[in-house]
Short mmCIF file of C-alpha atoms and ligand atoms in Angstrom, two decimals:
data_model
loop_
_atom_site.label_atom_id
_atom_site.label_comp_id
_atom_site.label_asym_id
_atom_site.label_seq_id
_atom_site.Cartn_x
_atom_site.Cartn_y
_atom_site.Cartn_z
CA MET A 1457 -35.94 54.52 13.77
CA GLN A 1458 -35.80 51.11 12.44
CA TRP A 1459 -33.04 51.47 10.14
CA ASP A 1460 -30.93 52.83 12.84
CA LEU A 1461 -31.68 49.86 14.98
CA GLU A 1462 -30.92 47.49 12.67
CA ASN A 1463 -27.79 48.46 12.45
CA ALA A 1464 -26.75 49.87 15.73
CA THR A 1465 -27.55 45.68 16.26
CA LYS A 1466 -25.05 44.26 12.72
CA GLY A 1467 -22.22 47.02 14.83
CA PHE A 1468 -22.39 45.62 18.38
CA ALA A 1469 -22.21 42.05 17.22
CA ALA A 1470 -18.83 42.52 14.87
CA ALA A 1471 -17.89 43.90 18.15
CA ILE A 1472 -18.68 41.03 19.62
CA TYR A 1473 -16.96 38.26 17.50
CA LEU A 1474 -14.20 40.86 17.18
CA VAL A 1475 -13.84 40.35 21.06
CA LEU A 1476 -14.36 36.63 21.29
CA PHE A 1477 -12.22 36.00 17.57
CA THR A 1478 -9.31 38.18 19.38
CA ALA A 1479 -9.88 36.63 22.77
CA LEU A 1480 -9.43 32.38 20.99
CA SER A 1481 -6.58 33.21 18.69
CA THR A 1482 -5.01 34.22 21.71
CA LEU A 1483 -6.29 31.54 23.68
CA LEU A 1484 -4.78 29.21 20.77
CA SER A 1485 -1.37 30.55 19.92
CA HIS A 1486 -1.01 29.98 24.14
CA GLY A 1487 -2.07 26.57 24.46
CA ILE A 1488 -4.84 27.29 26.67
CA VAL A 1489 -7.33 25.61 23.61
CA ALA A 1490 -6.38 23.26 21.36
CA ALA A 1491 -7.79 23.25 17.65
CA SER A 1492 -8.31 19.74 17.92
CA PRO A 1493 -8.11 17.49 20.94
CA THR A 1494 -4.47 16.61 20.78
CA TYR A 1495 -3.69 12.36 22.85
CA ASN A 1496 -0.05 12.22 23.63
CA VAL A 1497 1.04 9.45 24.10
CA ALA A 1498 3.64 10.68 25.90
CA ASN A 1499 1.08 11.88 28.77
CA TYR A 1500 -0.26 8.21 29.40
CA GLY A 1501 2.97 6.81 30.63
CA ALA A 1502 5.22 6.05 27.68
CA THR A 1503 8.65 6.36 27.98
CA GLY A 1504 9.64 6.87 24.81
CA SER A 1505 13.31 4.68 25.51
CA GLY A 1506 13.10 2.08 22.32
CA VAL A 1507 13.75 -0.15 25.83
CA ASN A 1508 10.64 0.66 27.76
CA ASP A 1509 7.13 -1.35 26.70
CA ASP A 1510 4.91 1.56 25.27
CA THR A 1511 1.74 -0.43 24.80
CA GLN A 1512 -0.48 0.57 27.35
CA ALA A 1513 0.09 3.22 26.86
CA PHE A 1514 -0.21 3.83 23.15
CA VAL A 1515 -4.06 1.23 23.98
CA LYS A 1516 -5.28 4.03 26.73
CA ALA A 1517 -4.09 7.03 24.30
CA TRP A 1518 -5.83 5.04 21.57
CA GLU A 1519 -8.69 4.48 24.02
CA ASP A 1520 -9.10 8.08 24.36
CA THR A 1521 -9.13 9.48 21.30
CA CYS A 1522 -11.59 6.16 19.11
CA GLY A 1523 -14.13 7.83 22.31
CA ASP A 1524 -13.78 11.13 21.86
CA SER A 1525 -16.55 12.21 20.01
CA GLY A 1526 -15.05 14.58 17.88
CA ALA A 1527 -16.50 17.67 17.98
CA GLN A 1528 -13.92 20.05 19.61
CA GLY A 1529 -11.68 18.94 16.12
CA THR A 1530 -10.61 15.35 15.31
CA PRO A 1531 -9.35 13.36 17.36
CA THR A 1532 -5.68 12.48 16.93
CA LEU A 1533 -2.88 10.78 18.89
CA VAL A 1534 0.59 12.23 19.08
CA VAL A 1535 3.95 10.78 18.64
CA PRO A 1536 5.86 12.69 19.88
CA GLY A 1537 9.71 12.91 17.27
CA GLY A 1538 12.72 12.59 18.42
CA LYS A 1539 12.53 9.17 20.78
CA LYS A 1540 11.93 5.42 20.73
CA PHE A 1541 8.54 3.54 21.74
CA GLN A 1542 9.04 -0.04 21.88
CA LEU A 1543 5.06 -2.43 20.92
CA SER A 1544 4.03 -4.69 21.49
CA PRO A 1545 2.16 -6.49 18.45
CA VAL A 1546 -1.43 -4.95 19.65
CA SER A 1547 -4.64 -3.81 18.35
CA PHE A 1548 -6.27 0.01 17.87
CA LYS A 1549 -10.08 -1.27 17.14
CA GLY A 1550 -12.46 1.21 16.00
CA PRO A 1551 -15.31 2.14 15.56
CA CYS A 1552 -14.45 5.48 17.04
CA LYS A 1553 -17.61 8.08 17.89
CA SER A 1554 -15.96 10.54 15.40
CA THR A 1555 -16.59 10.37 12.13
CA SER A 1556 -12.67 10.80 11.70
CA ILE A 1557 -9.27 9.84 13.44
CA ILE A 1558 -5.74 11.49 12.86
CA VAL A 1559 -2.36 9.51 13.80
CA GLN A 1560 0.39 11.70 13.21
CA ILE A 1561 3.63 9.64 13.94
CA ASP A 1562 6.77 12.13 14.28
CA GLY A 1563 8.94 9.21 16.36
CA THR A 1564 9.84 5.98 15.84
CA LEU A 1565 7.76 2.99 16.60
CA VAL A 1566 9.70 -0.60 17.20
CA ALA A 1567 9.01 -3.72 17.64
CA PRO A 1568 10.52 -5.81 20.54
CA SER A 1569 13.94 -6.98 20.49
CA SER A 1570 13.60 -10.27 21.36
CA LEU A 1571 10.93 -13.22 20.57
CA SER A 1572 9.19 -12.82 24.30
CA GLY A 1573 7.97 -9.44 23.10
CA TRP A 1574 5.20 -11.28 20.50
CA LYS A 1575 3.76 -13.34 23.37
CA GLY A 1576 0.85 -15.91 21.20
CA CYS A 1577 2.03 -15.80 16.84
CA PRO A 1578 0.29 -12.35 16.47
CA ASP A 1579 -0.60 -12.57 12.59
CA SER A 1580 0.46 -8.54 12.44
CA TRP A 1581 2.28 -6.19 15.45
CA LEU A 1582 0.40 -3.05 14.25
CA VAL A 1583 -3.23 -3.52 13.78
CA PHE A 1584 -6.11 -0.13 12.29
CA GLN A 1585 -8.81 -2.23 12.27
CA ASP A 1586 -12.75 -0.49 11.97
CA VAL A 1587 -11.26 2.60 11.99
CA ALA A 1588 -13.19 5.40 9.11
CA ASN A 1589 -11.54 8.16 7.93
CA LEU A 1590 -8.38 7.38 9.56
CA ASN A 1591 -5.46 9.82 8.50
CA VAL A 1592 -1.80 8.31 9.72
CA HIS A 1593 1.47 11.01 9.42
CA GLY A 1594 4.87 11.99 10.31
CA SER A 1595 7.71 12.76 10.15
CA GLY A 1596 8.52 8.87 11.59
CA GLN A 1597 9.36 5.40 11.76
CA VAL A 1598 8.05 2.45 11.24
CA ASP A 1599 10.64 -0.51 12.64
CA GLY A 1600 9.67 -3.64 12.52
CA ARG A 1601 13.37 -5.16 13.97
CA GLY A 1602 12.90 -8.03 11.46
CA SER A 1603 16.47 -9.24 11.41
CA LEU A 1604 15.63 -12.13 13.97
CA TRP A 1605 11.89 -13.96 12.47
CA TRP A 1606 11.50 -13.17 9.05
CA GLY A 1607 8.55 -14.96 7.18
CA ARG A 1608 6.60 -14.70 10.72
CA ALA A 1609 4.35 -12.18 11.35
CA GLN A 1610 3.61 -8.15 8.72
CA ALA A 1611 4.37 -5.39 10.48
CA LEU A 1612 0.89 -2.29 10.17
CA PHE A 1613 -2.58 -4.29 9.58
CA PHE A 1614 -4.81 -2.12 8.17
CA GLN A 1615 -8.59 -3.75 8.48
CA HIS A 1616 -12.24 -2.94 7.41
CA CYS A 1617 -11.08 0.33 6.35
CA ILE A 1618 -12.86 3.14 5.01
CA ASN A 1619 -10.55 6.03 3.49
CA LEU A 1620 -7.80 5.00 5.48
CA VAL A 1621 -4.81 8.24 4.59
CA LEU A 1622 -1.12 7.06 5.14
CA SER A 1623 1.84 9.03 4.41
CA GLY A 1624 4.50 10.54 5.16
CA LEU A 1625 6.08 7.52 7.04
CA HIS A 1626 9.36 5.80 6.53
CA HIS A 1627 8.53 1.55 7.13
CA ILE A 1628 11.56 -0.33 7.31
CA ASN A 1629 12.62 -3.85 8.20
CA SER A 1630 9.26 -5.74 9.17
CA PRO A 1631 9.40 -9.66 10.07
CA ARG A 1632 6.80 -9.72 6.87
CA ASN A 1633 5.24 -7.55 4.45
CA HIS A 1634 5.30 -4.16 5.48
CA ILE A 1635 2.15 -2.79 5.51
CA ALA A 1636 -1.20 -5.17 4.49
CA ILE A 1637 -4.20 -3.50 3.68
CA SER A 1638 -7.39 -5.38 3.36
CA GLY A 1639 -11.42 -5.37 3.64
CA CYS A 1640 -11.07 -1.59 2.88
CA ASP A 1641 -12.63 1.13 0.30
CA GLY A 1642 -11.52 4.16 -0.42
CA GLY A 1643 -7.89 6.04 0.33
CA THR A 1644 -5.04 7.50 -0.47
CA ILE A 1645 -1.03 5.84 0.83
CA SER A 1646 1.20 8.24 -0.26
CA ASN A 1647 5.00 10.09 0.14
CA LEU A 1648 6.71 6.74 1.81
CA GLN A 1649 9.65 5.01 2.31
CA ILE A 1650 10.01 1.11 2.30
CA THR A 1651 13.54 -0.74 3.11
CA ALA A 1652 13.92 -3.99 3.75
CA PRO A 1653 17.48 -5.56 3.34
CA GLU A 1654 17.35 -7.84 -0.40
CA THR A 1655 18.24 -11.15 1.32
CA SER A 1656 14.98 -11.10 3.24
CA THR A 1657 12.33 -13.08 2.56
CA ASN A 1658 8.64 -12.47 2.05
CA THR A 1659 8.65 -8.93 2.56
CA ASP A 1660 6.45 -7.53 0.55
CA GLY A 1661 5.69 -3.52 0.25
CA ILE A 1662 2.60 -3.02 0.37
CA ASP A 1663 -0.13 -6.38 0.22
CA ILE A 1664 -3.17 -5.51 -1.02
CA ALA A 1665 -6.60 -8.04 -0.35
CA ASN A 1666 -10.34 -7.19 -0.50
CA THR A 1667 -10.29 -3.57 -1.62
CA LYS A 1668 -11.02 -1.25 -4.10
CA HIS A 1669 -10.75 2.32 -4.87
CA LEU A 1670 -7.17 3.02 -3.54
CA ASP A 1671 -4.57 5.78 -4.91
CA ILE A 1672 -1.12 4.43 -3.56
CA HIS A 1673 1.50 7.05 -5.88
CA ASP A 1674 5.01 8.49 -4.83
CA LEU A 1675 6.62 5.38 -2.92
CA ILE A 1676 9.53 4.42 -2.64
CA CYS A 1677 10.40 0.84 -2.32
CA ASP A 1678 13.49 -1.55 -1.67
CA THR A 1679 12.04 -4.42 0.06
CA GLY A 1680 13.04 -8.66 -0.17
CA ASP A 1681 9.87 -9.41 -2.11
CA ASP A 1682 7.22 -7.94 -4.31
CA ARG A 1683 7.14 -4.68 -3.86
CA ILE A 1684 2.85 -4.54 -4.25
CA ALA A 1685 0.64 -7.49 -4.31
CA ILE A 1686 -2.06 -7.25 -5.55
CA ASN A 1687 -4.55 -10.21 -4.42
CA GLY A 1688 -8.12 -11.33 -4.71
CA GLN A 1689 -11.29 -9.46 -5.00
CA THR A 1690 -9.40 -6.06 -5.11
CA SER A 1691 -10.44 -2.99 -8.05
CA TYR A 1692 -10.23 0.22 -8.93
CA ILE A 1693 -6.40 0.34 -7.72
CA ASN A 1694 -4.08 3.64 -9.14
CA ILE A 1695 -0.43 2.99 -8.31
CA THR A 1696 1.52 5.90 -9.93
CA ARG A 1697 5.32 7.20 -9.38
CA VAL A 1698 7.14 3.87 -7.44
CA SER A 1699 10.51 3.03 -7.67
CA CYS A 1700 11.47 0.33 -6.82
CA GLY A 1701 14.73 -2.14 -6.75
CA PRO A 1702 15.68 -5.20 -5.36
CA GLY A 1703 13.38 -7.29 -5.30
CA HIS A 1704 9.87 -9.45 -7.60
CA GLY A 1705 8.12 -5.74 -8.65
CA ILE A 1706 4.37 -4.92 -9.26
CA SER A 1707 2.69 -8.21 -8.57
CA ILE A 1708 -1.27 -9.09 -9.46
CA GLY A 1709 -1.62 -12.18 -7.60
CA SER A 1710 -1.44 -14.94 -6.94
CA LEU A 1711 -4.61 -15.81 -7.97
CA GLY A 1712 -7.17 -18.84 -7.54
CA ALA A 1713 -3.72 -20.03 -4.44
CA HIS A 1714 -5.91 -23.68 -4.25
CA GLY A 1715 -8.75 -23.82 -6.01
CA ALA A 1716 -9.61 -19.87 -4.82
CA HIS A 1717 -12.33 -18.35 -6.24
CA ASP A 1718 -10.14 -14.06 -7.12
CA THR A 1719 -11.16 -11.05 -9.27
CA VAL A 1720 -8.76 -8.20 -10.10
CA GLU A 1721 -9.95 -5.38 -11.90
CA GLU A 1722 -9.67 -2.07 -12.67
CA VAL A 1723 -5.85 -1.72 -11.82
CA GLN A 1724 -3.21 0.88 -13.16
CA VAL A 1725 0.60 1.50 -12.17
CA ARG A 1726 1.91 4.36 -13.86
CA ASN A 1727 5.10 6.23 -14.72
CA CYS A 1728 7.19 3.29 -12.38
CA ASN A 1729 10.40 2.54 -12.12
CA PHE A 1730 11.69 -0.40 -11.39
CA LYS A 1731 14.94 -1.02 -11.20
CA GLY A 1732 17.26 -5.02 -10.63
CA SER A 1733 14.20 -6.87 -9.44
CA THR A 1734 13.28 -10.45 -10.07
CA ASN A 1735 9.96 -9.13 -12.09
CA GLY A 1736 8.79 -5.65 -12.98
CA ALA A 1737 4.78 -6.19 -14.80
CA ARG A 1738 3.31 -9.96 -13.01
CA ILE A 1739 0.63 -11.45 -13.57
CA LYS A 1740 0.56 -14.42 -11.51
CA THR A 1741 -2.31 -17.21 -11.50
CA TRP A 1742 -2.22 -20.61 -9.85
CA GLN A 1743 -3.65 -23.94 -12.42
CA GLY A 1744 -6.84 -25.11 -10.78
CA GLY A 1745 -8.38 -21.75 -9.36
CA SER A 1746 -11.27 -19.29 -10.82
CA GLY A 1747 -12.29 -15.93 -10.84
CA TYR A 1748 -10.57 -13.94 -13.25
CA ALA A 1749 -8.14 -10.19 -13.51
CA LYS A 1750 -9.45 -7.34 -15.76
CA SER A 1751 -8.65 -4.39 -17.21
CA ILE A 1752 -5.33 -4.59 -16.48
CA VAL A 1753 -3.23 -0.78 -17.39
CA PHE A 1754 0.45 -0.82 -16.93
CA ASP A 1755 1.93 2.65 -18.21
CA ASN A 1756 5.14 4.63 -19.04
CA ILE A 1757 7.26 1.68 -16.55
CA THR A 1758 10.78 2.28 -16.89
CA LEU A 1759 13.54 -1.31 -16.05
CA ASN A 1760 16.54 -1.36 -15.18
CA ALA A 1761 18.39 -5.36 -15.32
CA VAL A 1762 15.28 -6.51 -14.68
CA ASP A 1763 14.78 -10.26 -14.21
CA ASN A 1764 10.77 -10.57 -16.12
CA PRO A 1765 10.30 -7.88 -17.55
CA ILE A 1766 6.10 -8.74 -18.47
CA ILE A 1767 5.23 -11.70 -17.13
CA ILE A 1768 2.34 -13.26 -17.30
CA ASP A 1769 2.63 -16.87 -15.15
CA GLN A 1770 -0.75 -19.15 -14.88
CA PHE A 1771 1.57 -21.29 -13.95
CA TYR A 1772 2.68 -20.23 -10.98
CA SER A 1773 2.10 -23.71 -8.56
CA ILE A 1774 1.31 -26.34 -10.64
CA LYS A 1775 1.11 -29.97 -8.94
CA ALA A 1776 1.79 -32.51 -11.31
CA ALA A 1777 -2.11 -34.47 -12.24
CA GLN A 1778 -3.41 -31.17 -13.40
CA GLU A 1779 -3.22 -30.48 -16.43
CA ASN A 1780 -3.79 -27.33 -19.34
CA THR A 1781 -7.08 -27.89 -19.66
CA ALA A 1782 -7.55 -27.11 -15.69
CA SER A 1783 -9.98 -23.95 -14.61
CA SER A 1784 -7.49 -21.04 -13.95
CA VAL A 1785 -8.34 -17.62 -12.96
CA VAL A 1786 -8.95 -16.14 -16.65
CA VAL A 1787 -6.77 -13.21 -17.89
CA SER A 1788 -8.05 -10.82 -20.02
CA ASP A 1789 -8.69 -6.76 -21.33
CA VAL A 1790 -4.52 -6.93 -19.94
CA THR A 1791 -2.72 -3.09 -21.47
CA TYR A 1792 1.41 -2.41 -22.26
CA THR A 1793 2.42 0.46 -22.94
CA ASN A 1794 5.64 2.36 -23.04
CA PHE A 1795 8.18 0.50 -21.57
CA GLN A 1796 11.99 1.23 -21.76
CA GLY A 1797 15.34 -0.48 -20.58
CA THR A 1798 16.49 -3.68 -19.75
CA SER A 1799 16.23 -7.88 -19.29
CA ALA A 1800 18.93 -9.34 -17.63
CA SER A 1801 17.50 -12.43 -18.16
CA ASP A 1802 17.60 -13.41 -22.06
CA GLN A 1803 13.54 -14.06 -22.48
CA ALA A 1804 12.30 -10.48 -21.73
CA ILE A 1805 8.15 -10.27 -21.90
CA ILE A 1806 7.21 -13.98 -21.39
CA LEU A 1807 3.08 -14.14 -21.51
CA ASN A 1808 2.32 -17.97 -20.19
CA CYS A 1809 -1.47 -18.11 -20.56
CA SER A 1810 -3.07 -21.47 -19.97
CA GLY A 1811 -5.55 -23.97 -21.51
CA VAL A 1812 -8.31 -21.38 -20.22
CA GLY A 1813 -6.10 -18.66 -22.82
CA CYS A 1814 -5.77 -15.25 -22.12
CA SER A 1815 -7.60 -12.65 -24.40
CA LYS A 1816 -6.79 -8.53 -24.99
CA ILE A 1817 -3.56 -8.82 -24.68
CA THR A 1818 -2.58 -4.96 -25.99
CA LEU A 1819 1.10 -4.40 -26.11
CA GLU A 1820 2.50 -1.08 -27.46
CA ASN A 1821 5.92 0.66 -27.90
CA ILE A 1822 8.10 -1.10 -25.45
CA ASP A 1823 11.70 -0.90 -25.93
CA ILE A 1824 13.27 -4.24 -23.61
CA THR A 1825 17.02 -4.64 -24.81
CA SER A 1826 19.55 -6.83 -22.93
CA SER A 1827 21.58 -5.16 -20.23
CA THR A 1828 24.75 -7.24 -20.84
CA PRO A 1829 25.57 -4.50 -24.48
CA GLY A 1830 25.29 -7.14 -27.22
CA LYS A 1831 22.66 -9.90 -26.36
CA THR A 1832 19.97 -9.62 -27.73
CA VAL A 1833 16.55 -10.60 -25.40
CA THR A 1834 13.21 -12.89 -27.03
CA ALA A 1835 9.36 -12.91 -26.33
CA SER A 1836 7.13 -16.05 -25.39
CA CYS A 1837 4.22 -16.93 -25.61
CA GLU A 1838 1.73 -19.69 -25.19
CA ASN A 1839 -1.82 -19.73 -25.17
CA ALA A 1840 -1.69 -15.59 -25.36
CA HIS A 1841 -3.85 -13.81 -27.33
CA GLY A 1842 -4.16 -10.45 -28.55
CA SER A 1843 -1.78 -7.22 -30.44
CA ALA A 1844 1.80 -6.76 -30.19
CA THR A 1845 2.44 -3.21 -31.98
CA SER A 1846 5.79 -1.39 -32.26
CA THR A 1847 7.91 -4.17 -29.59
CA THR A 1848 11.59 -4.75 -29.34
CA PRO A 1849 11.51 -7.66 -28.88
CA PRO A 1850 8.71 -8.60 -31.77
CA ILE A 1851 6.15 -10.01 -29.97
CA PRO A 1852 5.83 -12.49 -32.98
CA CYS A 1853 4.07 -15.35 -30.92
CA LEU A 1854 1.13 -13.25 -29.76
CA LEU A 1855 -2.33 -15.25 -31.45
CA ARG A 1856 -4.44 -13.01 -32.78
C1 NAG B 1348 -7.16 6.27 -10.77
O1 NAG B 1348 -7.47 6.82 -11.97
C2 NAG B 1348 -8.37 8.28 -12.80
C3 NAG B 1348 -8.05 8.03 -14.37
O2 NAG B 1348 -6.58 7.32 -14.98
C4 NAG B 1348 -9.40 8.26 -12.31
O3 NAG B 1348 -10.68 8.30 -12.58
C5 NAG B 1348 -9.42 8.32 -11.00
O4 NAG B 1348 -10.67 8.37 -10.57
C6 NAG B 1348 -8.60 7.45 -10.37
N1 NAG B 1348 -9.01 6.25 -9.25
C7 NAG B 1348 -8.49 6.00 -7.73
C8 NAG B 1348 -9.27 4.89 -7.21
O5 NAG B 1348 -7.70 7.30 -7.56
C1 NAG B 1349 6.89 8.87 -17.29
O1 NAG B 1349 7.47 8.59 -15.59
C2 NAG B 1349 8.24 8.84 -15.48
C3 NAG B 1349 8.96 8.83 -14.02
O2 NAG B 1349 8.72 7.33 -13.73
C4 NAG B 1349 7.91 10.34 -15.52
O3 NAG B 1349 9.16 10.97 -15.19
C5 NAG B 1349 7.55 11.49 -16.43
O4 NAG B 1349 7.20 11.67 -16.56
C6 NAG B 1349 6.43 9.76 -17.22
N1 NAG B 1349 6.49 10.47 -18.22
C7 NAG B 1349 5.40 11.23 -18.67
C8 NAG B 1349 5.21 10.92 -20.24
O5 NAG B 1349 4.19 10.81 -18.05
C1 NAG B 1350 5.43 -21.73 -19.06
O1 NAG B 1350 4.79 -22.94 -17.42
C2 NAG B 1350 4.89 -24.26 -18.05
C3 NAG B 1350 5.66 -23.93 -16.82
O2 NAG B 1350 6.14 -24.00 -15.44
C4 NAG B 1350 7.26 -24.06 -18.49
O3 NAG B 1350 7.37 -25.58 -19.03
C5 NAG B 1350 7.18 -23.43 -20.13
O4 NAG B 1350 8.08 -23.37 -20.60
C6 NAG B 1350 6.87 -22.25 -20.12
N1 NAG B 1350 6.55 -22.54 -21.34
C7 NAG B 1350 6.07 -20.68 -21.99
C8 NAG B 1350 5.74 -20.07 -23.42
O5 NAG B 1350 7.45 -19.85 -20.84
#
């Protein structure tokens, strides 16, 4: 009796489950119940005309997205494809109620077309601040329309984000750097295309400061300045499969500017391509600063007519009054392996360290020739200590 009752109960439960499941699937497939709550800016009055200012619609959609508890799934702010949304400088601030937030951008976000749209000279165009587990993705475009005011504002700024995910988008024409990340911990930035004219100034691709544990991979950037700049108080950054040109390459620093105490450690740059850029793998520090840059790896780098393929410059900015013995950000434990390609300048390798010196600089399996057939390239050093194995050009100046 007991046995039968149990079986019957199970069968009944299974039947109910099946009915509910079928009903839910039907509702889902008809869009009656959303898999997770979505907040489409078009439902908040955004026109997507590319001419009207759609900022307020985005602000309202963000308030609802950020205010959603997440009980029904990850709240998603949707920017639909096929349309262009003009936005004035605006901040999307957390903390949000849900533990995670999705921002799906399939359309184009475009900055104001005249200076009057940049009221109050903001430092950034679009800011995401204090949002944990923020996932910004889509097939859309972020167009800073920067040509009128290069240098004035950065396009997309992520501040105090934990576990940020940014992927898929095409970032173009930022007035300054395209993407800035500061005060963040954890995250992945991948599959982006970043484009700005070569003649633009200070349009870094990605500017990172005060951040740890970031995995950056599969980017294509052709911007006017540094492609990726790693600034102070930053650690555990991996950069893989980034293809750049033209511009300034991947830079650690500048560190120690105006006497600053800056620290950078545990950075790995692998499988990257530099083409026609002024620098490849660069570490730059100012005289008079303090702190360190250490445990840095550049591995498997392909160079095509790069001006300074490998450069450590501890004299990035030097005042006449400052002596070589002035304090400096200490550079140590930097490894360059498997570099291959061509240098556009005669000095393919520059290890220019201040009186404090650079230590444990390791170069191995380097093959850099001149991009001008028949020309030879050289290496120069100042106060650099470490070892060089299988390098072209040879680096006899490296001190043990
Ligand atoms: C960086 O790569 C190393 C392996 O080389 C891995 O152990 C580490 O977790 C990675 N860090 C990030 C932040 O992706
Ligand atoms: C070196 O990097 C290139 C991309 O620039 C990649 O195709 C290749 O597989 C990498 N080699 C190794 C040994 O990882
Ligand atoms: C190092 O930099 C200083 C200041 O820019 C410059 O005068 C010097 O020639 C450089 N030395 C080397 C070896 O590149």
